Amino acid sequence: MSSTRKTALVAGVFYLITFVSIPTLALYGPVKNHRDWILGSGGHTAVLVGGFLEVIVALACIGTAVTLYPVVKRQNEATALGFVAARVLEAGMIFTGVVSLLSLVTLRQHLGGAAGADAASLVTTGASHVAVYDWTFLLGQTLMPAINALLLGSLMYRSRLVPRVIPAMGLIGAPLLIIAVFATLFGQHSALTGLAALPVIPVAAWELSLGLWLVVKGFRPSPITAEMDAATTPAARQDVTV
C-alpha cells in the first residue's frame, strides 16, 4: 500500500467517524426538551454517552485536517491551512458544547432535588447551559462544516483527487447552509427546522461520500499523487540523503 493510499484510508476513516454523533440527537432529548430535567432523579447515562461520542467527533475533525493537509497543501497551501484552522475551531466549539451539558450532570448530582427558589434558580441555570449548547451546535456543527465544505471542496474539485461530483455537493450545499445559519441568527426560523434543515443534506452527503470514496478507492491519480509517490520512492530518499 502506497503512502498516498494510506493517507486516503486514514482520512476516510476519520471522516466516517465524524458521523458517530448522530445518536446524540436522541440522547440529549430529555435534557433539551424538559426544563426540569436537572431537578429529576433519573439516570444521566445518555448525556454522558452523547458527550463521549461528541468528543470522538471533535478529535476526528482534527484528524481529518491533519491527515489531508500534506496532500491538499500541494494544490493551495493558504486554503489548506484555512481548512485546518476551521476544522480545529469546529472541534473547539464541539468541546465547548459538551462541557456545557456535562456541567449539567454535575449540577444535577450535587444540587438535584432542590425546592422553592433554589429549584427555580437551578432550572434557569440548566436552561442557560442548554442554550449554550444550542448556539455552539449551530456555529460549530452547522456553520463550520459549511465553511469546511467551501475550503476543502474547492481544493478537491480543482485537484481532481476525487470525482468532481463529490465536492460539488459540498460546494452547492455550503452557501445555502451558511444562509440558513445566519437566518437563524437573525431569528428568521429555528435552527435545523423547516427549510434550514435542507442545506444540511448535501453537506452531509459530501462528507459521507468523501469518507467512503477515500476508504474504498483512495485518491485518483493526479499530479499531486504522482509528486507525493515520487518523493517517497527509494531513489528519491537516496537523493535526499546524498
Coordinates of N, CA and C in Angstrom, one line a residue:
M1 N 0.8 -1.2 0.0 CA 0.0 0.0 0.0 C 0.9 1.2 0.0
S2 N 0.7 2.1 -1.0 CA 1.5 3.3 -1.1 C 1.2 4.3 0.0
S3 N 2.0 5.3 0.2 CA 1.8 6.3 1.3 C 0.6 7.1 1.0
T4 N 0.3 7.4 -0.3 CA -0.9 8.2 -0.6 C -2.2 7.4 -0.3
R5 N -2.1 6.1 -0.6 CA -3.3 5.2 -0.3 C -3.5 5.2 1.2
K6 N -2.4 5.1 2.0 CA -2.6 5.0 3.4 C -3.2 6.4 3.9
T7 N -2.7 7.5 3.4 CA -3.2 8.8 3.8 C -4.7 8.9 3.5
A8 N -5.1 8.4 2.3 CA -6.5 8.5 1.9 C -7.4 7.6 2.8
L9 N -6.9 6.4 3.2 CA -7.6 5.5 4.0 C -7.8 6.1 5.4
V10 N -6.8 6.6 6.0 CA -6.9 7.2 7.3 C -7.8 8.4 7.3
A11 N -7.7 9.3 6.3 CA -8.6 10.4 6.2 C -10.0 10.0 6.0
G12 N -10.3 9.0 5.2 CA -11.6 8.5 5.0 C -12.2 7.9 6.3
V13 N -11.4 7.2 7.0 CA -11.9 6.6 8.3 C -12.3 7.7 9.3
F14 N -11.4 8.8 9.3 CA -11.7 9.9 10.2 C -13.0 10.6 9.8
Y15 N -13.3 10.7 8.5 CA -14.5 11.3 8.1 C -15.7 10.5 8.4
L16 N -15.6 9.2 8.3 CA -16.7 8.3 8.7 C -17.0 8.3 10.2
I17 N -15.9 8.5 11.0 CA -16.1 8.5 12.4 C -16.9 9.7 12.9
T18 N -16.8 10.8 12.1 CA -17.5 12.1 12.5 C -19.0 11.9 12.5
F19 N -19.5 10.8 11.9 CA -20.9 10.5 11.9 C -21.4 9.8 13.1
V20 N -20.5 9.4 14.0 CA -21.0 8.6 15.2 C -21.8 9.5 16.2
S21 N -21.8 10.8 16.0 CA -22.5 11.6 16.9 C -24.0 11.7 16.6
I22 N -24.5 11.1 15.5 CA -25.9 11.2 15.1 C -26.8 10.8 16.2
P23 N -26.5 9.7 17.0 CA -27.5 9.4 18.1 C -27.6 10.4 19.1
T24 N -26.7 11.4 19.2 CA -26.9 12.4 20.3 C -28.2 13.2 20.1
L25 N -28.7 13.3 18.9 CA -30.0 14.0 18.7 C -31.1 13.4 19.6
A26 N -31.0 12.1 19.8 CA -32.0 11.4 20.7 C -31.5 11.3 22.1
L27 N -30.2 11.2 22.3 CA -29.6 11.0 23.6 C -29.8 12.3 24.5
Y28 N -29.7 13.4 23.8 CA -29.9 14.7 24.5 C -31.3 15.2 24.7
G29 N -32.2 14.4 24.1 CA -33.6 14.8 24.1 C -34.2 15.1 25.5
P30 N -34.0 14.2 26.5 CA -34.6 14.5 27.8 C -34.0 15.8 28.4
V31 N -32.8 16.1 28.1 CA -32.2 17.4 28.7 C -32.7 18.6 28.0
K32 N -32.9 18.6 26.7 CA -33.2 19.7 26.0 C -34.8 20.0 25.9
N33 N -35.5 18.9 26.1 CA -37.0 19.0 26.0 C -37.7 19.2 27.3
H34 N -37.0 19.0 28.4 CA -37.6 19.1 29.7 C -36.8 20.0 30.6
R35 N -37.4 21.2 30.9 CA -36.6 22.2 31.6 C -36.3 21.8 33.0
D36 N -37.2 20.9 33.6 CA -36.9 20.5 35.0 C -36.1 19.2 35.1
W37 N -35.5 18.8 34.0 CA -34.7 17.5 34.0 C -33.6 17.6 35.1
I38 N -33.1 18.8 35.3 CA -32.0 18.9 36.3 C -32.4 18.7 37.7
L39 N -33.8 18.8 37.9 CA -34.3 18.5 39.3 C -34.7 17.1 39.5
G40 N -34.7 16.3 38.4 CA -35.2 14.9 38.5 C -34.1 14.0 39.1
S41 N -34.5 12.7 39.3 CA -33.7 11.8 39.9 C -33.3 10.6 39.0
G42 N -33.7 10.7 37.7 CA -33.4 9.6 36.8 C -32.0 9.6 36.4
G43 N -31.6 8.6 35.6 CA -30.3 8.5 35.1 C -29.8 9.5 34.2
H44 N -28.5 9.7 34.0 CA -27.9 10.7 33.1 C -26.9 10.0 32.2
T45 N -27.0 8.7 32.1 CA -26.1 7.9 31.2 C -26.1 8.4 29.8
A46 N -27.3 8.7 29.3 CA -27.5 9.1 27.9 C -26.7 10.4 27.6
V47 N -26.7 11.3 28.6 CA -25.9 12.6 28.4 C -24.4 12.3 28.3
L48 N -24.0 11.4 29.2 CA -22.5 11.0 29.2 C -22.1 10.3 28.0
V49 N -23.0 9.4 27.5 CA -22.7 8.8 26.2 C -22.6 9.7 25.1
G50 N -23.6 10.7 25.0 CA -23.6 11.7 24.0 C -22.4 12.5 24.0
G51 N -22.0 12.9 25.2 CA -20.7 13.7 25.3 C -19.5 13.0 24.9
F52 N -19.5 11.7 25.2 CA -18.3 10.8 24.8 C -18.3 10.8 23.2
L53 N -19.4 10.6 22.6 CA -19.5 10.5 21.1 C -19.1 11.8 20.5
E54 N -19.5 12.9 21.1 CA -19.1 14.2 20.5 C -17.6 14.5 20.7
V55 N -17.0 14.0 21.8 CA -15.6 14.2 22.0 C -14.8 13.4 20.9
I56 N -15.3 12.2 20.6 CA -14.7 11.4 19.5 C -14.8 12.2 18.1
V57 N -16.0 12.8 17.9 CA -16.2 13.5 16.7 C -15.2 14.7 16.6
A58 N -15.1 15.4 17.7 CA -14.1 16.6 17.7 C -12.7 16.2 17.4
L59 N -12.3 15.1 18.0 CA -10.9 14.6 17.7 C -10.8 14.1 16.3
A60 N -11.9 13.5 15.7 CA -11.8 13.0 14.3 C -11.8 14.2 13.4
C61 N -12.5 15.3 13.8 CA -12.4 16.5 12.9 C -11.0 17.0 12.8
I62 N -10.3 17.0 13.9 CA -8.9 17.4 13.8 C -8.1 16.4 13.0
G63 N -8.4 15.2 13.2 CA -7.7 14.1 12.4 C -7.8 14.3 10.9
T64 N -9.0 14.6 10.5 CA -9.2 14.8 9.0 C -8.3 15.9 8.5
A65 N -8.3 17.0 9.2 CA -7.5 18.1 8.8 C -6.0 17.8 8.8
V66 N -5.5 17.2 9.8 CA -4.1 16.9 10.0 C -3.6 15.9 8.9
T67 N -4.5 14.9 8.6 CA -4.2 13.9 7.6 C -4.2 14.4 6.2
L68 N -5.2 15.3 5.9 CA -5.3 15.7 4.5 C -4.4 16.9 4.2
Y69 N -3.9 17.6 5.2 CA -3.2 18.9 4.9 C -1.9 18.6 4.1
P70 N -1.1 17.6 4.3 CA 0.1 17.4 3.5 C -0.2 17.1 2.0
V71 N -1.5 16.7 1.8 CA -1.9 16.4 0.4 C -2.4 17.7 -0.3
V72 N -3.4 18.3 0.3 CA -4.1 19.4 -0.3 C -3.3 20.7 -0.3
K73 N -2.3 20.8 0.5 CA -1.5 22.0 0.5 C -0.7 22.1 -0.8
R74 N -0.6 21.0 -1.5 CA 0.1 21.0 -2.8 C -0.7 21.6 -3.9
Q75 N -2.0 21.7 -3.6 CA -2.9 22.4 -4.5 C -3.0 23.9 -4.2
N76 N -3.2 24.3 -2.9 CA -3.1 25.6 -2.5 C -2.9 25.7 -1.0
E77 N -1.7 26.1 -0.6 CA -1.3 26.0 0.8 C -2.1 26.9 1.7
A78 N -2.5 28.1 1.3 CA -3.2 29.0 2.1 C -4.6 28.5 2.4
T79 N -5.3 27.9 1.3 CA -6.6 27.4 1.5 C -6.6 26.1 2.4
A80 N -5.5 25.3 2.2 CA -5.4 24.1 3.1 C -5.2 24.5 4.5
L81 N -4.4 25.5 4.8 CA -4.2 26.0 6.1 C -5.5 26.5 6.7
G82 N -6.2 27.2 5.9 CA -7.5 27.7 6.4 C -8.4 26.5 6.7
F83 N -8.4 25.5 6.0 CA -9.2 24.3 6.3 C -8.8 23.7 7.6
V84 N -7.5 23.6 7.9 CA -7.0 23.1 9.2 C -7.5 24.0 10.3
A85 N -7.4 25.3 10.2 CA -7.8 26.2 11.2 C -9.3 26.1 11.5
A86 N -10.1 26.0 10.4 CA -11.5 25.9 10.5 C -11.9 24.6 11.2
R87 N -11.2 23.5 10.9 CA -11.5 22.2 11.5 C -11.2 22.2 13.0
V88 N -10.1 22.8 13.3 CA -9.7 22.9 14.7 C -10.7 23.8 15.5
L89 N -11.1 24.9 14.9 CA -12.1 25.7 15.5 C -13.5 25.0 15.7
E90 N -13.8 24.2 14.7 CA -15.0 23.4 14.8 C -14.9 22.4 16.0
A91 N -13.8 21.8 16.2 CA -13.6 20.9 17.3 C -13.7 21.6 18.6
G92 N -13.1 22.8 18.7 CA -13.1 23.6 19.9 C -14.6 23.9 20.3
M93 N -15.4 24.3 19.3 CA -16.8 24.6 19.6 C -17.5 23.3 20.1
I94 N -17.2 22.2 19.5 CA -17.9 21.0 19.9 C -17.5 20.7 21.4
F95 N -16.3 20.8 21.8 CA -15.9 20.6 23.2 C -16.6 21.6 24.1
T96 N -16.8 22.9 23.7 CA -17.5 23.8 24.5 C -18.9 23.4 24.7
G97 N -19.6 22.9 23.7 CA -21.0 22.4 23.8 C -21.0 21.2 24.8
V98 N -20.1 20.3 24.6 CA -20.1 19.1 25.5 C -19.9 19.5 27.0
V99 N -19.0 20.4 27.2 CA -18.7 20.9 28.6 C -20.0 21.5 29.2
S100 N -20.7 22.3 28.4 CA -21.9 22.9 28.9 C -23.0 21.9 29.3
L101 N -23.1 20.8 28.6 CA -24.1 19.7 29.0 C -23.5 18.8 30.1
L102 N -22.2 18.5 30.1 CA -21.7 17.7 31.2 C -21.7 18.4 32.5
S103 N -21.6 19.8 32.5 CA -21.7 20.5 33.7 C -23.1 20.4 34.3
L104 N -24.1 20.2 33.5 CA -25.5 20.0 34.0 C -25.5 18.7 34.8
V105 N -24.8 17.7 34.3 CA -24.8 16.4 35.1 C -24.2 16.6 36.5
T106 N -23.2 17.4 36.5 CA -22.6 17.7 37.8 C -23.5 18.5 38.7
L107 N -24.2 19.5 38.2 CA -25.2 20.2 39.0 C -26.3 19.3 39.4
R108 N -26.7 18.4 38.6 CA -27.8 17.5 38.9 C -27.4 16.6 40.1
Q109 N -26.2 16.1 40.0 CA -25.7 15.2 41.0 C -25.6 15.9 42.4
H110 N -25.2 17.1 42.4 CA -24.9 17.8 43.7 C -26.1 18.7 44.2
L111 N -26.9 19.1 43.3 CA -28.0 20.0 43.7 C -29.4 19.5 43.3
G112 N -29.5 18.4 42.7 CA -30.8 17.8 42.4 C -31.7 17.7 43.6
G113 N -33.0 17.8 43.4 CA -33.9 17.7 44.5 C -34.1 19.0 45.2
A114 N -33.6 20.1 44.7 CA -33.8 21.4 45.4 C -35.2 21.8 45.2
A115 N -35.7 22.7 46.1 CA -37.1 23.1 46.1 C -37.1 24.7 46.2
G116 N -38.3 25.2 45.9 CA -38.6 26.6 46.1 C -37.7 27.5 45.2
A117 N -37.2 28.5 45.7 CA -36.4 29.5 45.0 C -35.1 28.8 44.4
D118 N -34.5 27.9 45.2 CA -33.3 27.2 44.7 C -33.7 26.4 43.5
A119 N -34.8 25.7 43.4 CA -35.2 24.9 42.3 C -35.4 25.8 41.0
A120 N -36.0 27.0 41.2 CA -36.2 27.9 40.1 C -34.9 28.4 39.6
S121 N -34.0 28.7 40.5 CA -32.7 29.1 40.0 C -31.9 28.0 39.3
L122 N -32.1 26.8 39.8 CA -31.4 25.7 39.2 C -31.9 25.4 37.8
V123 N -33.3 25.5 37.6 CA -33.9 25.4 36.3 C -33.4 26.4 35.3
T124 N -33.3 27.7 35.8 CA -32.8 28.8 35.0 C -31.3 28.5 34.5
T125 N -30.5 28.0 35.5 CA -29.1 27.7 35.2 C -29.1 26.6 34.1
G126 N -29.9 25.6 34.3 CA -29.9 24.5 33.3 C -30.3 25.0 32.0
A127 N -31.3 25.8 31.9 CA -31.8 26.4 30.6 C -30.6 27.1 29.9
S128 N -29.9 27.9 30.7 CA -28.8 28.7 30.1 C -27.7 27.7 29.6
H129 N -27.4 26.6 30.2 CA -26.4 25.7 29.7 C -26.9 25.0 28.4
V130 N -28.2 24.7 28.4 CA -28.7 24.1 27.2 C -28.7 25.1 26.0
A131 N -28.9 26.4 26.3 CA -28.8 27.5 25.3 C -27.4 27.6 24.8
V132 N -26.4 27.5 25.7 CA -25.0 27.5 25.2 C -24.8 26.4 24.3
Y133 N -25.3 25.2 24.6 CA -25.1 24.0 23.7 C -25.7 24.3 22.4
D134 N -26.9 24.8 22.4 CA -27.7 25.0 21.1 C -26.9 26.0 20.2
W135 N -26.4 27.0 20.8 CA -25.7 28.0 20.0 C -24.3 27.5 19.5
T136 N -23.6 26.8 20.3 CA -22.4 26.2 19.9 C -22.6 25.1 18.8
F137 N -23.7 24.4 18.9 CA -24.1 23.4 17.9 C -24.4 24.1 16.6
L138 N -25.1 25.3 16.6 CA -25.4 26.0 15.4 C -24.1 26.5 14.7
L139 N -23.2 27.1 15.5 CA -22.0 27.6 15.0 C -20.9 26.6 14.7
G140 N -20.8 25.6 15.6 CA -19.7 24.6 15.5 C -20.0 23.5 14.6
Q141 N -21.3 22.9 14.7 CA -21.6 21.7 13.9 C -22.5 22.0 12.7
T142 N -22.8 23.3 12.5 CA -23.7 23.6 11.3 C -23.0 24.6 10.4
L143 N -22.5 25.7 11.0 CA -21.8 26.7 10.2 C -20.4 26.3 9.8
M144 N -19.6 25.7 10.7 CA -18.2 25.3 10.4 C -18.2 24.2 9.3
P145 N -19.0 23.2 9.4 CA -19.0 22.2 8.3 C -19.2 22.9 6.9
A146 N -20.0 23.9 6.9 CA -20.3 24.6 5.6 C -19.0 25.3 5.2
I147 N -18.3 26.0 6.1 CA -17.0 26.7 5.8 C -16.0 25.6 5.3
N148 N -16.0 24.5 6.0 CA -15.0 23.4 5.6 C -15.3 22.9 4.2
A149 N -16.6 22.8 3.9 CA -17.0 22.3 2.6 C -16.5 23.2 1.5
L150 N -16.6 24.5 1.7 CA -16.1 25.5 0.8 C -14.6 25.4 0.6
L151 N -13.9 25.3 1.7 CA -12.4 25.2 1.6 C -11.9 23.9 1.1
L152 N -12.3 22.8 1.7 CA -11.8 21.5 1.2 C -12.4 21.1 -0.1
G153 N -13.7 21.5 -0.3 CA -14.4 21.2 -1.5 C -13.7 21.8 -2.7
S154 N -13.3 23.1 -2.6 CA -12.6 23.8 -3.7 C -11.3 23.1 -4.0
L155 N -10.6 22.7 -2.9 CA -9.3 22.0 -3.2 C -9.5 20.7 -3.9
M156 N -10.5 19.9 -3.4 CA -10.7 18.6 -4.0 C -11.2 18.8 -5.5
Y157 N -12.0 19.8 -5.7 CA -12.6 20.0 -7.0 C -11.5 20.4 -8.0
R158 N -10.6 21.3 -7.6 CA -9.6 21.7 -8.6 C -8.5 20.6 -8.8
S159 N -8.2 19.9 -7.7 CA -7.1 18.9 -7.8 C -7.6 17.6 -8.4
R160 N -8.9 17.4 -8.5 CA -9.5 16.1 -9.0 C -9.0 14.9 -8.3
L161 N -8.7 15.0 -7.0 CA -8.3 13.9 -6.2 C -9.4 12.9 -6.0
V162 N -10.6 13.4 -6.1 CA -11.8 12.5 -6.0 C -12.7 13.0 -7.2
P163 N -13.7 12.2 -7.6 CA -14.6 12.6 -8.6 C -15.3 14.0 -8.3
R164 N -15.4 14.8 -9.3 CA -15.8 16.2 -9.0 C -17.2 16.3 -8.5
V165 N -18.0 15.3 -8.7 CA -19.4 15.3 -8.2 C -19.4 15.3 -6.7
I166 N -18.4 14.7 -6.1 CA -18.4 14.7 -4.6 C -18.2 16.0 -4.0
P167 N -17.1 16.8 -4.3 CA -17.0 18.1 -3.8 C -18.1 19.1 -4.3
A168 N -18.7 18.8 -5.5 CA -19.7 19.7 -6.0 C -20.9 19.7 -5.0
M169 N -21.2 18.6 -4.4 CA -22.3 18.6 -3.4 C -22.1 19.5 -2.3
G170 N -20.8 19.5 -1.8 CA -20.5 20.4 -0.7 C -20.5 21.9 -1.1
L171 N -20.0 22.1 -2.3 CA -19.9 23.5 -2.8 C -21.3 24.1 -3.1
I172 N -22.2 23.2 -3.4 CA -23.6 23.7 -3.7 C -24.3 23.9 -2.3
G173 N -24.2 22.9 -1.4 CA -24.9 23.0 -0.2 C -24.3 24.0 0.8
A174 N -23.0 24.3 0.8 CA -22.4 25.1 1.8 C -23.0 26.6 1.8
P175 N -23.1 27.2 0.6 CA -23.6 28.6 0.7 C -25.1 28.6 1.2
L176 N -25.9 27.6 0.8 CA -27.2 27.6 1.3 C -27.3 27.4 2.8
L177 N -26.4 26.5 3.3 CA -26.3 26.3 4.8 C -25.9 27.5 5.5
I178 N -24.9 28.2 5.0 CA -24.5 29.5 5.6 C -25.6 30.5 5.7
I179 N -26.4 30.6 4.6 CA -27.5 31.5 4.6 C -28.5 31.1 5.7
A180 N -28.8 29.8 5.8 CA -29.7 29.3 6.8 C -29.2 29.5 8.2
V181 N -27.9 29.4 8.4 CA -27.4 29.7 9.8 C -27.6 31.2 10.1
F182 N -27.3 32.1 9.2 CA -27.4 33.5 9.5 C -28.9 33.9 9.6
A183 N -29.7 33.2 8.9 CA -31.2 33.5 9.0 C -31.6 33.1 10.4
T184 N -31.1 32.0 10.9 CA -31.4 31.5 12.3 C -30.8 32.6 13.3
L185 N -29.6 33.1 13.1 CA -29.0 34.0 14.0 C -29.9 35.3 14.1
F186 N -30.5 35.7 13.0 CA -31.4 36.9 13.0 C -32.8 36.5 13.2
G187 N -33.1 35.3 13.7 CA -34.4 35.0 14.2 C -35.4 34.7 13.1
Q188 N -35.0 34.3 11.9 CA -36.0 34.0 10.9 C -36.7 32.6 11.0
H189 N -36.0 31.7 11.6 CA -36.6 30.4 11.9 C -35.7 29.6 12.8
S190 N -36.2 28.6 13.5 CA -35.4 27.8 14.4 C -34.3 27.0 13.7
A191 N -33.3 26.8 14.4 CA -32.1 26.1 13.8 C -32.5 24.7 13.4
L192 N -32.1 24.3 12.2 CA -32.3 22.9 11.7 C -33.8 22.5 11.7
T193 N -34.7 23.4 11.5 CA -36.1 23.0 11.3 C -36.5 23.6 10.0
G194 N -37.5 23.0 9.4 CA -38.1 23.5 8.1 C -37.0 23.6 7.0
L195 N -37.0 24.8 6.4 CA -36.1 25.0 5.3 C -34.6 25.0 5.7
A196 N -34.4 25.3 7.0 CA -33.0 25.3 7.5 C -32.3 24.0 7.4
A197 N -33.1 22.9 7.5 CA -32.5 21.5 7.5 C -32.1 21.1 6.1
L198 N -32.7 21.6 5.1 CA -32.5 21.2 3.7 C -31.0 21.3 3.3
P199 N -30.3 22.4 3.5 CA -28.9 22.5 3.1 C -28.0 21.6 3.8
V200 N -28.4 21.0 5.0 CA -27.6 20.1 5.7 C -27.4 18.8 4.9
I201 N -28.4 18.4 4.1 CA -28.3 17.2 3.4 C -27.2 17.1 2.4
P202 N -27.0 18.1 1.5 CA -25.9 18.0 0.5 C -24.5 18.1 1.2
V203 N -24.4 18.9 2.3 CA -23.1 19.0 3.0 C -22.8 17.6 3.7
A204 N -23.8 17.0 4.4 CA -23.6 15.7 5.0 C -23.3 14.7 3.9
A205 N -24.0 14.7 2.8 CA -23.7 13.8 1.7 C -22.3 13.9 1.2
W206 N -21.8 15.2 1.1 CA -20.4 15.4 0.7 C -19.4 14.8 1.6
E207 N -19.6 15.0 2.9 CA -18.7 14.4 3.8 C -18.7 12.9 3.9
L208 N -19.9 12.3 3.8 CA -20.1 10.9 3.8 C -19.5 10.3 2.6
S209 N -19.8 10.8 1.4 CA -19.3 10.3 0.2 C -17.8 10.4 0.1
L210 N -17.3 11.5 0.6 CA -15.8 11.7 0.6 C -15.2 10.6 1.4
G211 N -15.7 10.4 2.6 CA -15.1 9.4 3.5 C -15.2 8.0 2.9
L212 N -16.3 7.7 2.3 CA -16.5 6.3 1.7 C -15.5 6.2 0.5
W213 N -15.4 7.2 -0.3 CA -14.6 7.1 -1.5 C -13.1 7.0 -1.1
L214 N -12.7 7.7 -0.1 CA -11.3 7.6 0.3 C -10.9 6.3 0.9
V215 N -11.9 5.7 1.6 CA -11.7 4.4 2.2 C -11.7 3.3 1.1
V216 N -12.6 3.4 0.2 CA -12.7 2.3 -0.8 C -11.8 2.5 -2.0
K217 N -11.6 3.7 -2.5 CA -10.9 3.9 -3.7 C -9.6 4.6 -3.5
G218 N -9.5 5.5 -2.5 CA -8.3 6.4 -2.3 C -8.3 7.6 -3.3
F219 N -7.2 8.2 -3.3 CA -7.1 9.4 -4.2 C -7.0 8.9 -5.7
R220 N -7.6 9.7 -6.6 CA -7.5 9.4 -8.0 C -6.1 9.9 -8.5
P221 N -5.5 9.2 -9.5 CA -4.2 9.6 -10.0 C -4.2 11.1 -10.4
S222 N -3.3 11.8 -10.0 CA -3.2 13.3 -10.4 C -1.7 13.7 -10.2
P223 N -1.4 14.9 -10.7 CA 0.0 15.4 -10.5 C 0.4 15.4 -9.0
I224 N -0.6 15.7 -8.1 CA -0.3 15.7 -6.7 C 0.1 14.4 -6.2
T225 N -0.7 13.3 -6.5 CA -0.3 12.0 -6.0 C 1.0 11.5 -6.7
A226 N 1.2 11.8 -7.9 CA 2.4 11.4 -8.6 C 3.6 12.1 -7.9
E227 N 3.5 13.3 -7.6 CA 4.6 14.0 -6.9 C 4.9 13.4 -5.5
M228 N 3.8 13.1 -4.8 CA 4.0 12.5 -3.4 C 4.6 11.1 -3.5
D229 N 4.1 10.3 -4.5 CA 4.7 9.0 -4.6 C 6.1 9.0 -5.1
A230 N 6.5 10.0 -5.9 CA 7.9 10.1 -6.4 C 8.8 10.5 -5.2
A231 N 8.2 11.3 -4.3 CA 9.0 11.8 -3.2 C 9.3 10.7 -2.2
T232 N 8.5 9.6 -2.2 CA 8.7 8.5 -1.2 C 9.3 7.3 -1.8
T233 N 9.8 7.3 -3.1 CA 10.4 6.2 -3.7 C 11.8 6.1 -3.1
P234 N 12.4 4.9 -3.1 CA 13.8 4.7 -2.5 C 14.8 5.6 -3.2
A235 N 14.7 5.8 -4.5 CA 15.6 6.6 -5.3 C 15.5 8.1 -4.8
A236 N 14.3 8.5 -4.6 CA 14.2 9.9 -4.1 C 14.7 10.1 -2.7
R237 N 14.5 9.1 -1.9 CA 15.1 9.2 -0.5 C 16.6 9.2 -0.5
Q238 N 17.2 8.4 -1.5 CA 18.6 8.3 -1.5 C 19.2 9.6 -2.0
D239 N 18.5 10.3 -2.9 CA 18.9 11.6 -3.4 C 18.9 12.6 -2.3
V240 N 17.9 12.5 -1.5 CA 17.8 13.5 -0.4 C 18.9 13.2 0.6
T241 N 19.2 11.9 0.9 CA 20.3 11.6 1.8 C 21.7 12.1 1.3
V242 N 21.9 11.9 0.0 CA 23.1 12.3 -0.6 C 23.2 13.9 -0.6

